[in-house]
PDB file of C-alpha atoms in Angstrom:
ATOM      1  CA  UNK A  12       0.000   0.000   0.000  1.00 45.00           C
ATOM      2  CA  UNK A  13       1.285   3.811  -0.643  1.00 49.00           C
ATOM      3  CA  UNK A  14       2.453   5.588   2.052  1.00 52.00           C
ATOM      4  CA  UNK A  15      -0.090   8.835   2.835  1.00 51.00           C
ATOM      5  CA  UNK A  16       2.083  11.972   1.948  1.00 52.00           C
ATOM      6  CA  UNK A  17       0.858  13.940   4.696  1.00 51.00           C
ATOM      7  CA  UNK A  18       3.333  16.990   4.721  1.00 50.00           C
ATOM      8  CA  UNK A  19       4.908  19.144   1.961  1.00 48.00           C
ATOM      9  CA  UNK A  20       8.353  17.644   2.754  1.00 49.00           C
ATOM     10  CA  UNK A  21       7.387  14.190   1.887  1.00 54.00           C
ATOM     11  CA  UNK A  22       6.321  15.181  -1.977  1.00 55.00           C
ATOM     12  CA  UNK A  23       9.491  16.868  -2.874  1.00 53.00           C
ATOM     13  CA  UNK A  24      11.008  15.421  -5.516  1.00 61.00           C
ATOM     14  CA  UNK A  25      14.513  16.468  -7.343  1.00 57.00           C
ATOM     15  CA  UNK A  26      13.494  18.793  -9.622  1.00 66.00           C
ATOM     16  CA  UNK A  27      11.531  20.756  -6.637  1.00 70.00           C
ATOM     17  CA  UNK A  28      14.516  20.380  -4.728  1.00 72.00           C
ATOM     18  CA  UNK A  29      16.294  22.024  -7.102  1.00 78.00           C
ATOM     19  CA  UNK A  30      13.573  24.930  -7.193  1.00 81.00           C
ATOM     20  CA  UNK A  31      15.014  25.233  -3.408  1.00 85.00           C
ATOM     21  CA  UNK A  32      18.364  26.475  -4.750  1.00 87.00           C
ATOM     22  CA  UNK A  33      16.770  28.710  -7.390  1.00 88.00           C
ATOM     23  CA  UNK A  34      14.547  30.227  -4.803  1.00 91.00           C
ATOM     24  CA  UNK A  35      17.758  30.519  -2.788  1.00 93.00           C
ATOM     25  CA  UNK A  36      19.484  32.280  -4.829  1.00 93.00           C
ATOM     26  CA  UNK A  37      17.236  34.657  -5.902  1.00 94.00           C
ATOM     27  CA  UNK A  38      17.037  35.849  -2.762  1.00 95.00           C
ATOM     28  CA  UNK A  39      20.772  35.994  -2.474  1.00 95.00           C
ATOM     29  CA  UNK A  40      20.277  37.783  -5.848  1.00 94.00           C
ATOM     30  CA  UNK A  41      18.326  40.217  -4.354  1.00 94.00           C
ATOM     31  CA  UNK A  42      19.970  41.297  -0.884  1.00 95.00           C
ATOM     32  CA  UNK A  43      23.137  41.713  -2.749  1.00 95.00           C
ATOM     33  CA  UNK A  44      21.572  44.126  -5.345  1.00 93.00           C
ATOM     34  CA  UNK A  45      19.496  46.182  -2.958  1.00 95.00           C
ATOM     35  CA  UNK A  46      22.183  46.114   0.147  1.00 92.00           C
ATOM     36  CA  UNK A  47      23.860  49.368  -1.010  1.00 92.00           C
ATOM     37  CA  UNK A  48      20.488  51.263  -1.557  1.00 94.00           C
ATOM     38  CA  UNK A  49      19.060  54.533   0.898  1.00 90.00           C
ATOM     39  CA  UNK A  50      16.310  55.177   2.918  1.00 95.00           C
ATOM     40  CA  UNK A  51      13.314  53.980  -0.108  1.00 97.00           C
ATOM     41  CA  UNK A  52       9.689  54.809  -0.017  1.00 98.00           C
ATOM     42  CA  UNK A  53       8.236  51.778  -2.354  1.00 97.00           C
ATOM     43  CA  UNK A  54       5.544  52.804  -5.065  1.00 97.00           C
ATOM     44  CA  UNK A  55       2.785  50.591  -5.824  1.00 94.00           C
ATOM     45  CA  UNK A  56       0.145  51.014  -9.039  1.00 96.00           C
ATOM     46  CA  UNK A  57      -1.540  49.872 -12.014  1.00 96.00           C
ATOM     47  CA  UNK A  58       0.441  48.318 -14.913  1.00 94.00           C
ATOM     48  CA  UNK A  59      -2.109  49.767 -17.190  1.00 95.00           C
ATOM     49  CA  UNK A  60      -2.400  53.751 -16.756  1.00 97.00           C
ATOM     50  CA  UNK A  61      -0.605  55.643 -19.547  1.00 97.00           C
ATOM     51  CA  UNK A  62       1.711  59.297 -19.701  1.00 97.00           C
ATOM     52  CA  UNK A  63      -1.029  61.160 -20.870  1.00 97.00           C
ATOM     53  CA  UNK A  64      -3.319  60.223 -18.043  1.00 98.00           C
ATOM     54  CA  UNK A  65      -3.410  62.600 -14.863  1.00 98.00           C
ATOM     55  CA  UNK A  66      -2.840  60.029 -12.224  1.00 98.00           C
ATOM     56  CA  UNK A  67       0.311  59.146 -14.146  1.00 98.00           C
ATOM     57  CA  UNK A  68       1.659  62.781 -13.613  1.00 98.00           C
ATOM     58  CA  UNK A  69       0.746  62.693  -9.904  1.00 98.00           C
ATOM     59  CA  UNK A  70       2.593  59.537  -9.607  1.00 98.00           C
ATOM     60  CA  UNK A  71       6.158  61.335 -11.648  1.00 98.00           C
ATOM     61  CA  UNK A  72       5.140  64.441  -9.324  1.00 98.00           C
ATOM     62  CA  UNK A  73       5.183  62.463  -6.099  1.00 98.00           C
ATOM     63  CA  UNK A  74       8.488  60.181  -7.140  1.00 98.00           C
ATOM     64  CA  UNK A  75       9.952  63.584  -7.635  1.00 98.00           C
ATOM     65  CA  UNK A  76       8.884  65.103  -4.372  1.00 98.00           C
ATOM     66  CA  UNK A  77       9.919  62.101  -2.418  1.00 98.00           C
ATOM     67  CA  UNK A  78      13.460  62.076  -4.931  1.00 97.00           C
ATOM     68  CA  UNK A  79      13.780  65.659  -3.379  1.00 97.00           C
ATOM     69  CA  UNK A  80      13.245  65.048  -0.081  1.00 97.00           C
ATOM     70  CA  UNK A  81      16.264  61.906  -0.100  1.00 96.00           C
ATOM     71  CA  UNK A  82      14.532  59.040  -0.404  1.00 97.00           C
ATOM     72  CA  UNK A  83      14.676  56.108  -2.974  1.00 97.00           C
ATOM     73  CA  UNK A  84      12.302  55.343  -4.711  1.00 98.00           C
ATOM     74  CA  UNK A  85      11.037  51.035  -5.564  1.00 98.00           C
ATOM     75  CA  UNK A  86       8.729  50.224  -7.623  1.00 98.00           C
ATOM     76  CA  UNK A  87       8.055  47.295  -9.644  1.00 95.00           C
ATOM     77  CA  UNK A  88      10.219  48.170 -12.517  1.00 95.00           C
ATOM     78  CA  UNK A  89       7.231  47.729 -15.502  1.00 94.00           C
ATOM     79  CA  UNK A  90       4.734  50.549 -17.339  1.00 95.00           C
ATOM     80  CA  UNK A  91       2.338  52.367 -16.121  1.00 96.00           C
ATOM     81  CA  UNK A  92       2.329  53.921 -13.220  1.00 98.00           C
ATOM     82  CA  UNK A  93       5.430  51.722 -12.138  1.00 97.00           C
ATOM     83  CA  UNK A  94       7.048  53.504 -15.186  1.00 98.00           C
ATOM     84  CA  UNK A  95       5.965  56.928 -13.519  1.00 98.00           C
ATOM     85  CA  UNK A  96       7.161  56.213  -9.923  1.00 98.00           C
ATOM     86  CA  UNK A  97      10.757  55.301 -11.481  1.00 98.00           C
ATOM     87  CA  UNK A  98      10.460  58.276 -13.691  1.00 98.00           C
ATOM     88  CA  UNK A  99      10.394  61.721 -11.499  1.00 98.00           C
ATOM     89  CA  UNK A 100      13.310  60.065  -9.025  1.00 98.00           C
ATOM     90  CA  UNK A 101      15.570  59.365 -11.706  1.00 98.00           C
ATOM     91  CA  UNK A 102      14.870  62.411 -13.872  1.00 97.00           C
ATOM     92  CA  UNK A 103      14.801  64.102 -10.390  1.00 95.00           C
ATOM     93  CA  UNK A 104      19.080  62.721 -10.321  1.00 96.00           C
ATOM     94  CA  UNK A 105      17.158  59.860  -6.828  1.00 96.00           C
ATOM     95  CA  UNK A 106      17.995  56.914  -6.880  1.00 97.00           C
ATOM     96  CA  UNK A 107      15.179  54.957  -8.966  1.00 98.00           C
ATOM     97  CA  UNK A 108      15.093  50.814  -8.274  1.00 98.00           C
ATOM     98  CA  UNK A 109      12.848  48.152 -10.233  1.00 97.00           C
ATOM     99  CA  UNK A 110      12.150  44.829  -9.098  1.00 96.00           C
ATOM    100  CA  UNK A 111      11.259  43.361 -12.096  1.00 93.00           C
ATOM    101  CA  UNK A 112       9.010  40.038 -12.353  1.00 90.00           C
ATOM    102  CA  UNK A 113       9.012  37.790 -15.323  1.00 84.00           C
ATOM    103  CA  UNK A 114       5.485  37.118 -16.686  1.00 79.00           C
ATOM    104  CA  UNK A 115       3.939  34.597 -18.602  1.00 73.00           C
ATOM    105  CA  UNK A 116       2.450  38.435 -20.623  1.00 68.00           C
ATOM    106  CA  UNK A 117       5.494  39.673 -20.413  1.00 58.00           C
ATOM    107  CA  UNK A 118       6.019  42.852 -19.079  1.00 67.00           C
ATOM    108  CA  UNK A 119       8.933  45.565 -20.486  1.00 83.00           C
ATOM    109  CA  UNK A 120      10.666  46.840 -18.279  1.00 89.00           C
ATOM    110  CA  UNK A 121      10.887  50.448 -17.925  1.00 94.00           C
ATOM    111  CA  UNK A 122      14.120  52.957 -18.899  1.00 95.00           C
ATOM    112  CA  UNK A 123      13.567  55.012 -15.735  1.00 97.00           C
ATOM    113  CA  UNK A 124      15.945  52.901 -13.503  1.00 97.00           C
ATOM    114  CA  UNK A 125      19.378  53.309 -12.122  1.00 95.00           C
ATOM    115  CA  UNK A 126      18.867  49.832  -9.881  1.00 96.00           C
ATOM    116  CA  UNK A 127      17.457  46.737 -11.210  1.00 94.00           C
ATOM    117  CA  UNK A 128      17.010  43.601  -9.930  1.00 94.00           C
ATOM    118  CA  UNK A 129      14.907  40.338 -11.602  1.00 92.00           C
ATOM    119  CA  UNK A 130      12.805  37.850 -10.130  1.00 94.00           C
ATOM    120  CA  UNK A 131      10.840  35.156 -11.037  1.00 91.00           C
ATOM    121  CA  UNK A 132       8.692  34.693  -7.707  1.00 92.00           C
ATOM    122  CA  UNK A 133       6.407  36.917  -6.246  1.00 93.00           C
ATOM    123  CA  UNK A 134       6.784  36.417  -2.589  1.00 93.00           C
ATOM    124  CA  UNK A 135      10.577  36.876  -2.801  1.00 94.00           C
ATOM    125  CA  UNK A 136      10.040  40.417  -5.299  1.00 95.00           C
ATOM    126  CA  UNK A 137       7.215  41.203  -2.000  1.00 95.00           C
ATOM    127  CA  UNK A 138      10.234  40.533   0.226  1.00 95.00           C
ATOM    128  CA  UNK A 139      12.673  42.781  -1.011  1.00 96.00           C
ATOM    129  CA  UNK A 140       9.578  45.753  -1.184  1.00 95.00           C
ATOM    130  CA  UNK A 141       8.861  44.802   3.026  1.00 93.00           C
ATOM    131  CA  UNK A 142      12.676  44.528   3.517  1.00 94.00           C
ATOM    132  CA  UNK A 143      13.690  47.966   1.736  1.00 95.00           C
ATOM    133  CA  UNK A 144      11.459  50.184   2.259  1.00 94.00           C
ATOM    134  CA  UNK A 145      10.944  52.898   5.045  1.00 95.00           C
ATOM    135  CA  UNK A 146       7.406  53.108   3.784  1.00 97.00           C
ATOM    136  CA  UNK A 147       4.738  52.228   1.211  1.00 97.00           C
ATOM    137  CA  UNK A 148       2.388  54.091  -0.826  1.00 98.00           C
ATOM    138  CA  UNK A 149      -0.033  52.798  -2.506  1.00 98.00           C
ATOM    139  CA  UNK A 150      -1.612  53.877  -5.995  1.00 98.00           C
ATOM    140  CA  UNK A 151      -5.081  52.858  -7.631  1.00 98.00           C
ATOM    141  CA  UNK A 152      -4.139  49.168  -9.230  1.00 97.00           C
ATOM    142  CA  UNK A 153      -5.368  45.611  -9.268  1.00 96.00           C
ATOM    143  CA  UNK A 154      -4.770  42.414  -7.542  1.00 95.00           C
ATOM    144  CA  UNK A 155      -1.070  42.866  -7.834  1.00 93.00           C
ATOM    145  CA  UNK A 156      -1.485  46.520  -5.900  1.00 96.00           C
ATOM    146  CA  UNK A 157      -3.738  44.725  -3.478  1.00 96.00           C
ATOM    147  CA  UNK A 158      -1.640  42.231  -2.734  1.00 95.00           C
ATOM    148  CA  UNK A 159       1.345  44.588  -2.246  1.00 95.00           C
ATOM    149  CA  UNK A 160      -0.616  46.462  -0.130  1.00 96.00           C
ATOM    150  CA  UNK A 161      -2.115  43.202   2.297  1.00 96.00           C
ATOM    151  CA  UNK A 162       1.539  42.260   2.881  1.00 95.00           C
ATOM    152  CA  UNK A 163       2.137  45.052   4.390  1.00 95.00           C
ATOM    153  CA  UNK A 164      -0.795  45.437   6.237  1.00 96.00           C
ATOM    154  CA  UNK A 165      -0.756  42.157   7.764  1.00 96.00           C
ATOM    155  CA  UNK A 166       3.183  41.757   9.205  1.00 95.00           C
ATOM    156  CA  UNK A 167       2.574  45.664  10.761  1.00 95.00           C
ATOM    157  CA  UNK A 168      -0.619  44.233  12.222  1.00 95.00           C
ATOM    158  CA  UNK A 169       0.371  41.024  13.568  1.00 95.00           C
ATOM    159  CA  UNK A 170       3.964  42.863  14.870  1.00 94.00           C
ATOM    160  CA  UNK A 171       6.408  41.067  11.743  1.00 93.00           C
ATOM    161  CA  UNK A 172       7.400  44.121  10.992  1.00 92.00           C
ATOM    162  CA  UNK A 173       8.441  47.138  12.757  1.00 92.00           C
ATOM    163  CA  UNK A 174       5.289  49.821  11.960  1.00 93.00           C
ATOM    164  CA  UNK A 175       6.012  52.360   8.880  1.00 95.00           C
ATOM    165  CA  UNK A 176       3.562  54.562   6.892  1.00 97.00           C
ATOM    166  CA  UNK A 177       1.462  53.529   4.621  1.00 98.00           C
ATOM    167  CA  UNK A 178      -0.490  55.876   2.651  1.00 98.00           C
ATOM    168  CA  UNK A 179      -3.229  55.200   0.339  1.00 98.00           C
ATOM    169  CA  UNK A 180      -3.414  57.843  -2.371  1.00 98.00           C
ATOM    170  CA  UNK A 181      -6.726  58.249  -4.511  1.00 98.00           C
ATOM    171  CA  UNK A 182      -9.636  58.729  -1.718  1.00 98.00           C
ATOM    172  CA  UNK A 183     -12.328  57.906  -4.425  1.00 98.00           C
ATOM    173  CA  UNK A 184     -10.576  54.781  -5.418  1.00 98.00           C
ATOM    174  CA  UNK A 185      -9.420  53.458  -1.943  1.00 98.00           C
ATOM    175  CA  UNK A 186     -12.979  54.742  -0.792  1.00 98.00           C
ATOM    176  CA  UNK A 187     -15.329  51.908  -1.540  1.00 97.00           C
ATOM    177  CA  UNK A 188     -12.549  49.461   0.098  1.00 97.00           C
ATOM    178  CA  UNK A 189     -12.314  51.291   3.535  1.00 97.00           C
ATOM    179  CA  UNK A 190     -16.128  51.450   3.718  1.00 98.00           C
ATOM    180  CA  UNK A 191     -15.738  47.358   3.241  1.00 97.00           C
ATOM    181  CA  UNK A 192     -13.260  47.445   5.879  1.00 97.00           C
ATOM    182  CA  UNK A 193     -15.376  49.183   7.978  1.00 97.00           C
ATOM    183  CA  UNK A 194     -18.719  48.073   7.715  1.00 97.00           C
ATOM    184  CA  UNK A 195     -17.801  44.437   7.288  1.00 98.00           C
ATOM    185  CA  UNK A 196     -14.157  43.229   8.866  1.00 97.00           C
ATOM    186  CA  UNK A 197     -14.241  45.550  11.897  1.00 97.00           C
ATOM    187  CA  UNK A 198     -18.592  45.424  12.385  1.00 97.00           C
ATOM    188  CA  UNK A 199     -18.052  41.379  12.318  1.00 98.00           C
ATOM    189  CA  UNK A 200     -14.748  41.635  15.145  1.00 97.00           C
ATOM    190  CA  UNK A 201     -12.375  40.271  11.964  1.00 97.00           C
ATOM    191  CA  UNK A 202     -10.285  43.320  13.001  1.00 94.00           C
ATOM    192  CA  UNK A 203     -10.176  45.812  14.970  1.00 96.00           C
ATOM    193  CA  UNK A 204     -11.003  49.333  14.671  1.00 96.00           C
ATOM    194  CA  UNK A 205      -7.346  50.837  15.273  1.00 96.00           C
ATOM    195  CA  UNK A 206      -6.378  48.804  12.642  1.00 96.00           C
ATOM    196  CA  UNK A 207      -7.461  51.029  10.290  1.00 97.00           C
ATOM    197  CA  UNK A 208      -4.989  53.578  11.794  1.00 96.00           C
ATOM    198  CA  UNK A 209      -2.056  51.257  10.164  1.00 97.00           C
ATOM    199  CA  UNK A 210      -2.909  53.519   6.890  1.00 97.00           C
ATOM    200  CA  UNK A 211      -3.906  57.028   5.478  1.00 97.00           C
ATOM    201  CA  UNK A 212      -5.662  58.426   2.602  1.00 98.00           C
ATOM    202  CA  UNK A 213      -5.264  61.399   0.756  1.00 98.00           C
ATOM    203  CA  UNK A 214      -5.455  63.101  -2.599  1.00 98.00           C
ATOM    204  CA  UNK A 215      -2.945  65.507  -1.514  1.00 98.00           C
ATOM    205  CA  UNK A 216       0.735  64.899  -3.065  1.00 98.00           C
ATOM    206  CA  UNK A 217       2.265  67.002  -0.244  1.00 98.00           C
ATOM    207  CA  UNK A 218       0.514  65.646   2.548  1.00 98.00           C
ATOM    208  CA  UNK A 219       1.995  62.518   1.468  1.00 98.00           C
ATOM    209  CA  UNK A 220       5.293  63.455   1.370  1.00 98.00           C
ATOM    210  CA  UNK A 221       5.454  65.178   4.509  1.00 97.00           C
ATOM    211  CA  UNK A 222       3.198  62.160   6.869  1.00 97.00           C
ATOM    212  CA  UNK A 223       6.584  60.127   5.442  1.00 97.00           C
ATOM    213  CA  UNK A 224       8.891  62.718   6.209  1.00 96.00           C
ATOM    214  CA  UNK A 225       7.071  62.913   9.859  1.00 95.00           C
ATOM    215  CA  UNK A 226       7.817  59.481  10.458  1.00 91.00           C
ATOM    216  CA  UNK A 227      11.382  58.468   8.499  1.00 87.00           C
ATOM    217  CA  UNK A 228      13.390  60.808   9.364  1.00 81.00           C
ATOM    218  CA  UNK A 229      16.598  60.772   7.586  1.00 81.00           C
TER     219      UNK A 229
END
């Protein structure tokens, strides 16, 4: 009779083994590229907005500001507004990083980068974002933004992490989500109320740069 494979360690065959080492070394990959960097905000948003859209321009804006005020900038290295969060720090003369993630749809990378660093997992690219960055904001996006923004969330709420800001910029976007958080995960006791105090909102590009500046002080 077949022995029951019960846990995770008892299916691993060689080739997963061997996924061990690539996994491995990505992450070696990745401290080693990102080890020299400064105090970074990371910069999370939609793949999909173009140059000629407004909340592309508030995104170069706000890279600028934050460029300006001596902080790095990480985002994920493709279009969009990605593309526009690399674009005002290293126009600015910042220091602009990508963390670049190979796609089945594969997704440019964009010129805007003086730092650049590849990887083929998502919870190692999520890794280097938590481990390098002084704080997050997040732009309107999709389930990649979402997820970006959960990770964080969840290791500041459950004490992974040390606390840093996060700031959600786009109150009619982010709107309809708080209300959720609100009326359904905090009515129902599946978190707190001072839980939403782990984030901010604004529309405000300034406000945003200076709620960072309040807290990282560099």
């Amino acid at each position: 009779m077949q022995r029951s494979k019960q846990y995770l360690i008892d299916d691993l065959s060689i080739q997963e083994s061997w996924r061990l080492f690539k996994i491995m070394s990505e992450i070696v990959d990745g401290f080693e590229n990102l080890s020299d960097i400064g105090p970074a905000v990371s910069v999370f948003g939609s793949a999909r907005v173009k140059p000629e859209d407004k909340l592309y321009q508030q995104t170069e804006e706000l890279s600028k500001k934050l460029s300006e005020a001596g902080y790095s900038v990480i985002t994920g290295g493709g279009p969009g507004l990605m593309e526009a969060g690399n674009k005002g720090a290293f126009e600015n003369g910042g220091e602009s990083i990508g963390l670049h993630i190979h796609l089945p749809m594969e997704q440019h990378n964009n010129p805007y980068m003086n730092v650049k660093s590849e990887f083929r997992y998502f919870f190692i690219r999520k890794l280097m974002f938590i481990k390098y960055a002084m704080a997050y904001v997040a732009l309107p996006g999709g389930y990649g933004t979402l997820d970006e923004l959960s990770e964080a969330l969840v290791l500041i709420q459950t004490h992974r992490i040390k606390p840093f800001p996060i700031v959600l910029f786009g109150v009619d976007f982010w709107s309809g989500l708080i209300d959720w958080f609100k009326n359904q995960m905090v009515t129902n006791g599946f978190c707190n109320e001072e839980d939403l105090d782990l984030f901010m909102v604004t529309d405000d590009i300034d406000v945003v740069v200076n709620h960072i500046k309040k807290h990282v002080i560099i």
